[in-house]
PDB file of C-alpha atoms in Angstrom:
ATOM      1  CA  MET L   1    -195.030  45.209  25.308  1.00 58.00           C
ATOM      2  CA  LEU L   2    -196.931  48.513  25.904  1.00 61.00           C
ATOM      3  CA  LYS L   3    -196.624  50.388  29.095  1.00 60.00           C
ATOM      4  CA  SER L   4    -199.334  49.284  31.320  1.00 55.00           C
ATOM      5  CA  ALA L   5    -202.335  51.930  31.272  1.00 61.00           C
ATOM      6  CA  LYS L   6    -206.043  51.529  31.584  1.00 86.00           C
ATOM      7  CA  LYS L   7    -206.578  53.520  28.452  1.00 94.00           C
ATOM      8  CA  ILE L   8    -204.078  54.702  25.459  1.00 97.00           C
ATOM      9  CA  ALA L   9    -204.279  56.467  22.440  1.00 97.00           C
ATOM     10  CA  VAL L  10    -202.899  55.711  18.896  1.00 98.00           C
ATOM     11  CA  ILE L  11    -202.289  58.078  15.963  1.00 98.00           C
ATOM     12  CA  GLY L  12    -202.643  57.202  12.453  1.00 98.00           C
ATOM     13  CA  ASP L  13    -200.155  57.903   9.678  1.00 98.00           C
ATOM     14  CA  ILE L  14    -198.768  61.480   9.976  1.00 98.00           C
ATOM     15  CA  HIS L  15    -196.729  61.958   7.166  1.00 98.00           C
ATOM     16  CA  GLY L  16    -194.836  65.072   7.601  1.00 98.00           C
ATOM     17  CA  CYS L  17    -197.911  67.195   8.544  1.00 97.00           C
ATOM     18  CA  ILE L  18    -196.921  69.036  12.081  1.00 97.00           C
ATOM     19  CA  ASN L  19    -199.992  71.129  12.318  1.00 96.00           C
ATOM     20  CA  PRO L  20    -202.667  68.339  12.531  1.00 97.00           C
ATOM     21  CA  LEU L  21    -200.469  66.284  14.778  1.00 97.00           C
ATOM     22  CA  LYS L  22    -199.906  69.121  17.205  1.00 97.00           C
ATOM     23  CA  ASP L  23    -203.801  70.000  17.224  1.00 96.00           C
ATOM     24  CA  LEU L  24    -204.889  66.194  17.346  1.00 97.00           C
ATOM     25  CA  TYR L  25    -202.447  65.688  20.201  1.00 98.00           C
ATOM     26  CA  GLU L  26    -203.943  68.367  22.273  1.00 96.00           C
ATOM     27  CA  LYS L  27    -207.215  66.663  22.369  1.00 96.00           C
ATOM     28  CA  VAL L  28    -205.721  63.075  22.753  1.00 97.00           C
ATOM     29  CA  LEU L  29    -204.627  64.581  26.092  1.00 97.00           C
ATOM     30  CA  LYS L  30    -208.182  64.896  27.576  1.00 96.00           C
ATOM     31  CA  TYR L  31    -208.330  61.263  27.424  1.00 95.00           C
ATOM     32  CA  THR L  32    -205.055  59.770  28.282  1.00 96.00           C
ATOM     33  CA  ASP L  33    -201.158  60.852  28.148  1.00 95.00           C
ATOM     34  CA  GLU L  34    -200.040  57.439  26.997  1.00 96.00           C
ATOM     35  CA  VAL L  35    -199.836  58.037  23.006  1.00 98.00           C
ATOM     36  CA  TYR L  36    -198.641  55.704  20.307  1.00 98.00           C
ATOM     37  CA  SER L  37    -198.578  56.119  16.551  1.00 98.00           C
ATOM     38  CA  VAL L  38    -199.048  53.337  13.890  1.00 98.00           C
ATOM     39  CA  GLY L  39    -195.879  54.973  11.888  1.00 98.00           C
ATOM     40  CA  ASP L  40    -195.069  56.570   8.881  1.00 98.00           C
ATOM     41  CA  LEU L  41    -194.219  59.777  10.399  1.00 98.00           C
ATOM     42  CA  ILE L  42    -192.335  61.074   7.620  1.00 98.00           C
ATOM     43  CA  ASP L  43    -192.504  61.662   3.680  1.00 98.00           C
ATOM     44  CA  ARG L  44    -194.914  63.727   1.608  1.00 97.00           C
ATOM     45  CA  GLY L  45    -195.672  66.432   4.067  1.00 97.00           C
ATOM     46  CA  LYS L  46    -192.786  69.092   4.321  1.00 94.00           C
ATOM     47  CA  ASN L  47    -192.548  68.778   8.310  1.00 98.00           C
ATOM     48  CA  SER L  48    -191.133  65.325   8.921  1.00 98.00           C
ATOM     49  CA  LYS L  49    -188.221  66.622  10.804  1.00 98.00           C
ATOM     50  CA  GLU L  50    -190.685  68.554  13.322  1.00 98.00           C
ATOM     51  CA  VAL L  51    -192.808  65.437  13.294  1.00 98.00           C
ATOM     52  CA  ILE L  52    -190.194  63.139  14.587  1.00 98.00           C
ATOM     53  CA  GLN L  53    -189.018  65.718  17.150  1.00 98.00           C
ATOM     54  CA  PHE L  54    -192.415  66.649  18.301  1.00 98.00           C
ATOM     55  CA  CYS L  55    -192.999  62.661  19.091  1.00 98.00           C
ATOM     56  CA  ILE L  56    -189.546  62.525  20.727  1.00 98.00           C
ATOM     57  CA  ASP L  57    -190.302  65.389  23.067  1.00 98.00           C
ATOM     58  CA  ASN L  58    -194.035  64.448  23.870  1.00 98.00           C
ATOM     59  CA  LYS L  59    -192.969  60.940  24.102  1.00 97.00           C
ATOM     60  CA  ILE L  60    -195.129  59.458  21.660  1.00 98.00           C
ATOM     61  CA  SER L  61    -194.158  55.803  20.742  1.00 98.00           C
ATOM     62  CA  PRO L  62    -194.255  55.060  17.234  1.00 98.00           C
ATOM     63  CA  VAL L  63    -194.128  51.376  15.606  1.00 98.00           C
ATOM     64  CA  ARG L  64    -192.003  51.339  12.458  1.00 98.00           C
ATOM     65  CA  GLY L  65    -193.710  52.371   9.248  1.00 98.00           C
ATOM     66  CA  ASN L  66    -192.963  51.067   5.671  1.00 98.00           C
ATOM     67  CA  HIS L  67    -191.547  54.723   5.031  1.00 98.00           C
ATOM     68  CA  GLU L  68    -189.303  54.523   8.009  1.00 98.00           C
ATOM     69  CA  ASP L  69    -188.025  51.682   6.927  1.00 97.00           C
ATOM     70  CA  MET L  70    -187.295  52.801   3.568  1.00 97.00           C
ATOM     71  CA  LEU L  71    -185.379  55.400   4.877  1.00 97.00           C
ATOM     72  CA  LEU L  72    -183.336  53.349   7.193  1.00 96.00           C
ATOM     73  CA  LYS L  73    -182.693  50.797   4.543  1.00 95.00           C
ATOM     74  CA  ALA L  74    -181.392  53.472   2.357  1.00 94.00           C
ATOM     75  CA  ILE L  75    -179.232  55.138   5.044  1.00 94.00           C
ATOM     76  CA  GLN L  76    -177.780  51.412   5.671  1.00 94.00           C
ATOM     77  CA  SER L  77    -176.825  50.748   1.858  1.00 92.00           C
ATOM     78  CA  PHE L  78    -175.275  54.052   1.820  1.00 91.00           C
ATOM     79  CA  ASP L  79    -173.019  53.365   4.756  1.00 84.00           C
ATOM     80  CA  SER L  80    -172.251  49.869   2.964  1.00 86.00           C
ATOM     81  CA  ASP L  81    -170.907  51.327  -0.014  1.00 77.00           C
ATOM     82  CA  ASN L  82    -172.988  49.126  -2.284  1.00 83.00           C
ATOM     83  CA  LYS L  83    -173.561  51.944  -5.024  1.00 87.00           C
ATOM     84  CA  ARG L  84    -176.089  49.658  -6.637  1.00 90.00           C
ATOM     85  CA  GLU L  85    -178.377  48.996  -3.942  1.00 91.00           C
ATOM     86  CA  PHE L  86    -178.078  52.298  -2.594  1.00 91.00           C
ATOM     87  CA  ASN L  87    -179.218  53.907  -5.856  1.00 92.00           C
ATOM     88  CA  MET L  88    -182.169  51.582  -5.774  1.00 93.00           C
ATOM     89  CA  ARG L  89    -183.044  52.410  -2.341  1.00 93.00           C
ATOM     90  CA  LEU L  90    -182.659  56.140  -2.272  1.00 90.00           C
ATOM     91  CA  ASP L  91    -184.857  56.152  -5.523  1.00 93.00           C
ATOM     92  CA  ASN L  92    -187.549  54.209  -3.787  1.00 91.00           C
ATOM     93  CA  CYS L  93    -187.637  56.719  -0.999  1.00 92.00           C
ATOM     94  CA  LEU L  94    -187.599  59.640  -3.277  1.00 91.00           C
ATOM     95  CA  PHE L  95    -190.149  58.353  -5.363  1.00 92.00           C
ATOM     96  CA  ASN L  96    -192.504  57.530  -2.365  1.00 93.00           C
ATOM     97  CA  GLY L  97    -192.427  61.099  -0.845  1.00 95.00           C
ATOM     98  CA  GLY L  98    -188.853  61.351   0.612  1.00 94.00           C
ATOM     99  CA  LYS L  99    -187.802  64.595  -1.279  1.00 94.00           C
ATOM    100  CA  ALA L 100    -189.860  66.275   1.412  1.00 96.00           C
ATOM    101  CA  THR L 101    -188.218  64.549   4.013  1.00 96.00           C
ATOM    102  CA  TYR L 102    -184.795  65.301   2.676  1.00 93.00           C
ATOM    103  CA  LYS L 103    -185.571  69.118   2.611  1.00 95.00           C
ATOM    104  CA  SER L 104    -187.061  69.229   6.010  1.00 97.00           C
ATOM    105  CA  TYR L 105    -183.524  68.515   7.160  1.00 97.00           C
ATOM    106  CA  ILE L 106    -181.048  70.166   4.404  1.00 96.00           C
ATOM    107  CA  GLY L 107    -183.074  72.551   2.756  1.00 95.00           C
ATOM    108  CA  LYS L 108    -182.018  72.378  -1.132  1.00 89.00           C
ATOM    109  CA  ASN L 109    -178.790  70.631  -0.608  1.00 85.00           C
ATOM    110  CA  THR L 110    -179.124  67.303  -2.530  1.00 84.00           C
ATOM    111  CA  ASP L 111    -176.333  65.605  -0.779  1.00 90.00           C
ATOM    112  CA  PHE L 112    -177.011  62.349   1.012  1.00 93.00           C
ATOM    113  CA  ALA L 113    -174.155  62.163   3.401  1.00 94.00           C
ATOM    114  CA  LYS L 114    -175.074  65.595   4.657  1.00 95.00           C
ATOM    115  CA  PHE L 115    -178.625  64.366   5.229  1.00 95.00           C
ATOM    116  CA  CYS L 116    -177.019  61.367   7.101  1.00 95.00           C
ATOM    117  CA  GLU L 117    -174.928  63.632   9.393  1.00 96.00           C
ATOM    118  CA  VAL L 118    -177.906  66.030  10.312  1.00 97.00           C
ATOM    119  CA  PHE L 119    -180.018  63.156  10.755  1.00 97.00           C
ATOM    120  CA  ARG L 120    -177.741  61.494  13.078  1.00 97.00           C
ATOM    121  CA  ILE L 121    -176.573  64.454  14.949  1.00 97.00           C
ATOM    122  CA  CYS L 122    -180.078  65.516  16.112  1.00 98.00           C
ATOM    123  CA  GLY L 123    -180.919  61.995  17.415  1.00 98.00           C
ATOM    124  CA  HIS L 124    -183.548  60.923  14.707  1.00 98.00           C
ATOM    125  CA  TYR L 125    -181.320  58.000  13.252  1.00 98.00           C
ATOM    126  CA  ASP L 126    -181.508  56.352  16.576  1.00 98.00           C
ATOM    127  CA  PHE L 127    -185.014  57.292  16.980  1.00 98.00           C
ATOM    128  CA  ILE L 128    -186.175  55.684  14.118  1.00 98.00           C
ATOM    129  CA  SER L 129    -184.038  52.626  14.412  1.00 98.00           C
ATOM    130  CA  SER L 130    -185.306  52.123  17.576  1.00 98.00           C
ATOM    131  CA  LEU L 131    -188.773  51.524  16.870  1.00 98.00           C
ATOM    132  CA  PRO L 132    -190.492  48.124  16.716  1.00 98.00           C
ATOM    133  CA  VAL L 133    -192.647  46.644  14.140  1.00 98.00           C
ATOM    134  CA  LYS L 134    -195.298  45.666  16.701  1.00 98.00           C
ATOM    135  CA  LEU L 135    -196.415  46.777  20.144  1.00 98.00           C
ATOM    136  CA  GLU L 136    -198.879  45.016  22.095  1.00 95.00           C
ATOM    137  CA  ASN L 137    -200.657  45.048  25.541  1.00 92.00           C
ATOM    138  CA  GLU L 138    -203.324  43.050  27.202  1.00 92.00           C
ATOM    139  CA  PHE L 139    -206.279  44.341  25.048  1.00 94.00           C
ATOM    140  CA  CYS L 140    -204.467  45.492  21.665  1.00 96.00           C
ATOM    141  CA  TYR L 141    -201.936  45.103  18.986  1.00 98.00           C
ATOM    142  CA  ILE L 142    -200.484  48.316  17.210  1.00 98.00           C
ATOM    143  CA  THR L 143    -198.563  47.501  13.892  1.00 98.00           C
ATOM    144  CA  HIS L 144    -198.385  49.742  10.552  1.00 98.00           C
ATOM    145  CA  ALA L 145    -200.019  47.247   8.259  1.00 98.00           C
ATOM    146  CA  GLY L 146    -202.724  44.780   9.666  1.00 97.00           C
ATOM    147  CA  ILE L 147    -201.338  41.599  11.001  1.00 98.00           C
ATOM    148  CA  ILE L 148    -201.883  38.274   8.851  1.00 97.00           C
ATOM    149  CA  LYS L 149    -201.524  35.014   9.240  1.00 95.00           C
ATOM    150  CA  ASP L 150    -197.953  33.822   9.774  1.00 96.00           C
ATOM    151  CA  ALA L 151    -197.068  37.428   9.221  1.00 97.00           C
ATOM    152  CA  THR L 152    -193.302  38.385   8.497  1.00 97.00           C
ATOM    153  CA  GLU L 153    -192.070  41.793   9.348  1.00 97.00           C
ATOM    154  CA  THR L 154    -192.441  42.998   5.497  1.00 97.00           C
ATOM    155  CA  ASP L 155    -195.994  41.914   6.016  1.00 98.00           C
ATOM    156  CA  LEU L 156    -196.329  44.246   9.029  1.00 98.00           C
ATOM    157  CA  LEU L 157    -194.946  46.965   6.971  1.00 98.00           C
ATOM    158  CA  TRP L 158    -196.605  46.583   3.676  1.00 97.00           C
ATOM    159  CA  ASN L 159    -199.432  44.083   3.535  1.00 97.00           C
ATOM    160  CA  ARG L 160    -202.652  45.859   1.854  1.00 95.00           C
ATOM    161  CA  THR L 161    -203.842  42.767   0.144  1.00 94.00           C
ATOM    162  CA  GLU L 162    -204.955  40.204   2.735  1.00 95.00           C
ATOM    163  CA  PRO L 163    -207.628  41.218   5.530  1.00 94.00           C
ATOM    164  CA  PRO L 164    -205.970  41.227   8.875  1.00 96.00           C
ATOM    165  CA  ALA L 165    -206.494  37.866  10.846  1.00 97.00           C
ATOM    166  CA  LYS L 166    -208.827  37.505  13.521  1.00 96.00           C
ATOM    167  CA  LEU L 167    -206.714  37.587  16.968  1.00 96.00           C
ATOM    168  CA  ASN L 168    -207.258  37.187  20.483  1.00 95.00           C
ATOM    169  CA  LYS L 169    -206.348  40.887  20.743  1.00 96.00           C
ATOM    170  CA  PHE L 170    -207.931  43.908  19.080  1.00 97.00           C
ATOM    171  CA  GLN L 171    -205.781  45.237  16.072  1.00 98.00           C
ATOM    172  CA  ILE L 172    -204.946  48.875  15.605  1.00 98.00           C
ATOM    173  CA  PHE L 173    -203.141  49.804  12.139  1.00 98.00           C
ATOM    174  CA  GLY L 174    -202.860  52.368   9.421  1.00 98.00           C
ATOM    175  CA  HIS L 175    -200.720  52.150   6.014  1.00 98.00           C
ATOM    176  CA  THR L 176    -203.845  52.128   3.667  1.00 97.00           C
ATOM    177  CA  PRO L 177    -205.237  55.638   3.470  1.00 97.00           C
ATOM    178  CA  ILE L 178    -209.198  55.736   3.648  1.00 96.00           C
ATOM    179  CA  MET L 179    -211.580  58.372   3.772  1.00 93.00           C
ATOM    180  CA  LYS L 180    -212.863  57.589   7.362  1.00 94.00           C
ATOM    181  CA  VAL L 181    -211.824  55.096   9.927  1.00 96.00           C
ATOM    182  CA  GLU L 182    -212.621  51.574   9.296  1.00 97.00           C
ATOM    183  CA  TYR L 183    -213.694  50.103  12.622  1.00 97.00           C
ATOM    184  CA  VAL L 184    -214.799  46.292  13.022  1.00 97.00           C
ATOM    185  CA  PRO L 185    -215.733  45.971  16.620  1.00 96.00           C
ATOM    186  CA  GLY L 186    -213.893  43.190  18.484  1.00 95.00           C
ATOM    187  CA  TYR L 187    -211.517  42.357  15.401  1.00 97.00           C
ATOM    188  CA  PHE L 188    -209.563  45.683  13.904  1.00 97.00           C
ATOM    189  CA  ALA L 189    -209.573  49.507  13.333  1.00 98.00           C
ATOM    190  CA  ASN L 190    -207.488  50.945  10.358  1.00 98.00           C
ATOM    191  CA  ILE L 191    -206.953  54.750  11.220  1.00 98.00           C
ATOM    192  CA  ASP L 192    -205.192  56.151   8.345  1.00 98.00           C
ATOM    193  CA  THR L 193    -207.425  58.671   6.947  1.00 97.00           C
ATOM    194  CA  GLY L 194    -204.935  60.220   4.403  1.00 96.00           C
ATOM    195  CA  CYS L 195    -203.711  63.113   6.466  1.00 96.00           C
ATOM    196  CA  PHE L 196    -201.441  64.268   3.894  1.00 96.00           C
ATOM    197  CA  TYR L 197    -204.246  64.103   1.091  1.00 94.00           C
ATOM    198  CA  THR L 198    -207.307  64.927   3.126  1.00 94.00           C
ATOM    199  CA  GLY L 199    -205.979  67.052   6.248  1.00 93.00           C
ATOM    200  CA  LYS L 200    -207.752  64.705   8.372  1.00 96.00           C
ATOM    201  CA  LEU L 201    -205.499  62.821  11.108  1.00 97.00           C
ATOM    202  CA  SER L 202    -207.521  60.420  13.411  1.00 97.00           C
ATOM    203  CA  ALA L 203    -206.528  58.647  16.809  1.00 97.00           C
ATOM    204  CA  ALA L 204    -208.216  55.659  18.406  1.00 97.00           C
ATOM    205  CA  ILE L 205    -208.664  56.089  22.341  1.00 97.00           C
ATOM    206  CA  ILE L 206    -208.523  52.511  23.374  1.00 96.00           C
ATOM    207  CA  SER L 207    -209.244  50.616  26.792  1.00 94.00           C
ATOM    208  CA  ALA L 208    -210.080  46.750  27.602  1.00 91.00           C
ATOM    209  CA  ASP L 209    -213.613  47.327  27.020  1.00 91.00           C
ATOM    210  CA  ASP L 210    -213.993  50.414  24.533  1.00 93.00           C
ATOM    211  CA  VAL L 211    -212.936  52.326  21.346  1.00 96.00           C
ATOM    212  CA  LYS L 212    -213.405  55.471  20.290  1.00 96.00           C
ATOM    213  CA  PHE L 213    -212.034  57.608  17.659  1.00 97.00           C
ATOM    214  CA  ILE L 214    -211.245  61.377  17.212  1.00 96.00           C
ATOM    215  CA  THR L 215    -209.707  63.729  14.919  1.00 96.00           C
ATOM    216  CA  ASN L 216    -208.173  66.746  14.224  1.00 94.00           C
ATOM    217  CA  ARG L 217    -209.937  70.254  13.541  1.00 78.00           C
ATOM    218  CA  LYS L 218    -211.399  70.690  10.032  1.00 65.00           C
ATOM    219  CA  ASN L 219    -209.712  73.028   7.932  1.00 52.00           C
ATOM    220  CA  ILE L 220    -206.710  73.180   9.815  1.00 53.00           C
ATOM    221  CA  SER L 221    -203.408  73.881   7.667  1.00 48.00           C
ATOM    222  CA  LEU L 222    -201.525  71.098   7.028  1.00 50.00           C
ATOM    223  CA  GLY L 223    -198.057  73.106   7.816  1.00 47.00           C
ATOM    224  CA  LEU L 224    -197.268  72.855   3.801  1.00 40.00           C
TER     225      LEU L 224
END
């Protein structure tokens, strides 16, 4: 469950773009200091390590995105010594923008064992491992992908094909990048405005009777 608050903020998919995050966070604080994220903190942008640390330092509470989930599964398969599964998991991470995450922790070093060591020492493995796939309070749900009927954990991380179910609370999610926030009052909002591709990071400011959307400043550097 979310902490009890009259108003919360939820930030869209960040994907390693630290400067838009810092800028948007300053704007969010004008409305509330209870801040969440729909996940996908990492990959693509070059500042995944800084993004995770910023979330920790500022008590931003994400749900797990599919990119965090891919990384965790790669690490877990590496730990299990199942080389075939590990290679498959690692290739999946790298194909989906994970090279940038790798570099943000260990530079040009390509030793996955070293990456795991650094990722654990700085506390980021524990942080990512602790992320839930769904959060809720009395007026909304937060997930990475939209909640569909009979949703599995995989659906909450990956669904793009089925429209979200009409639930008893408002849904807020990301995962599928779009040019501007998709908002259906009383139903859902997709707030993934493709920050890595567009430079536009969006957030929803939500209360029991109102939803509004804000973005970072235009033309701000992605930190790439």
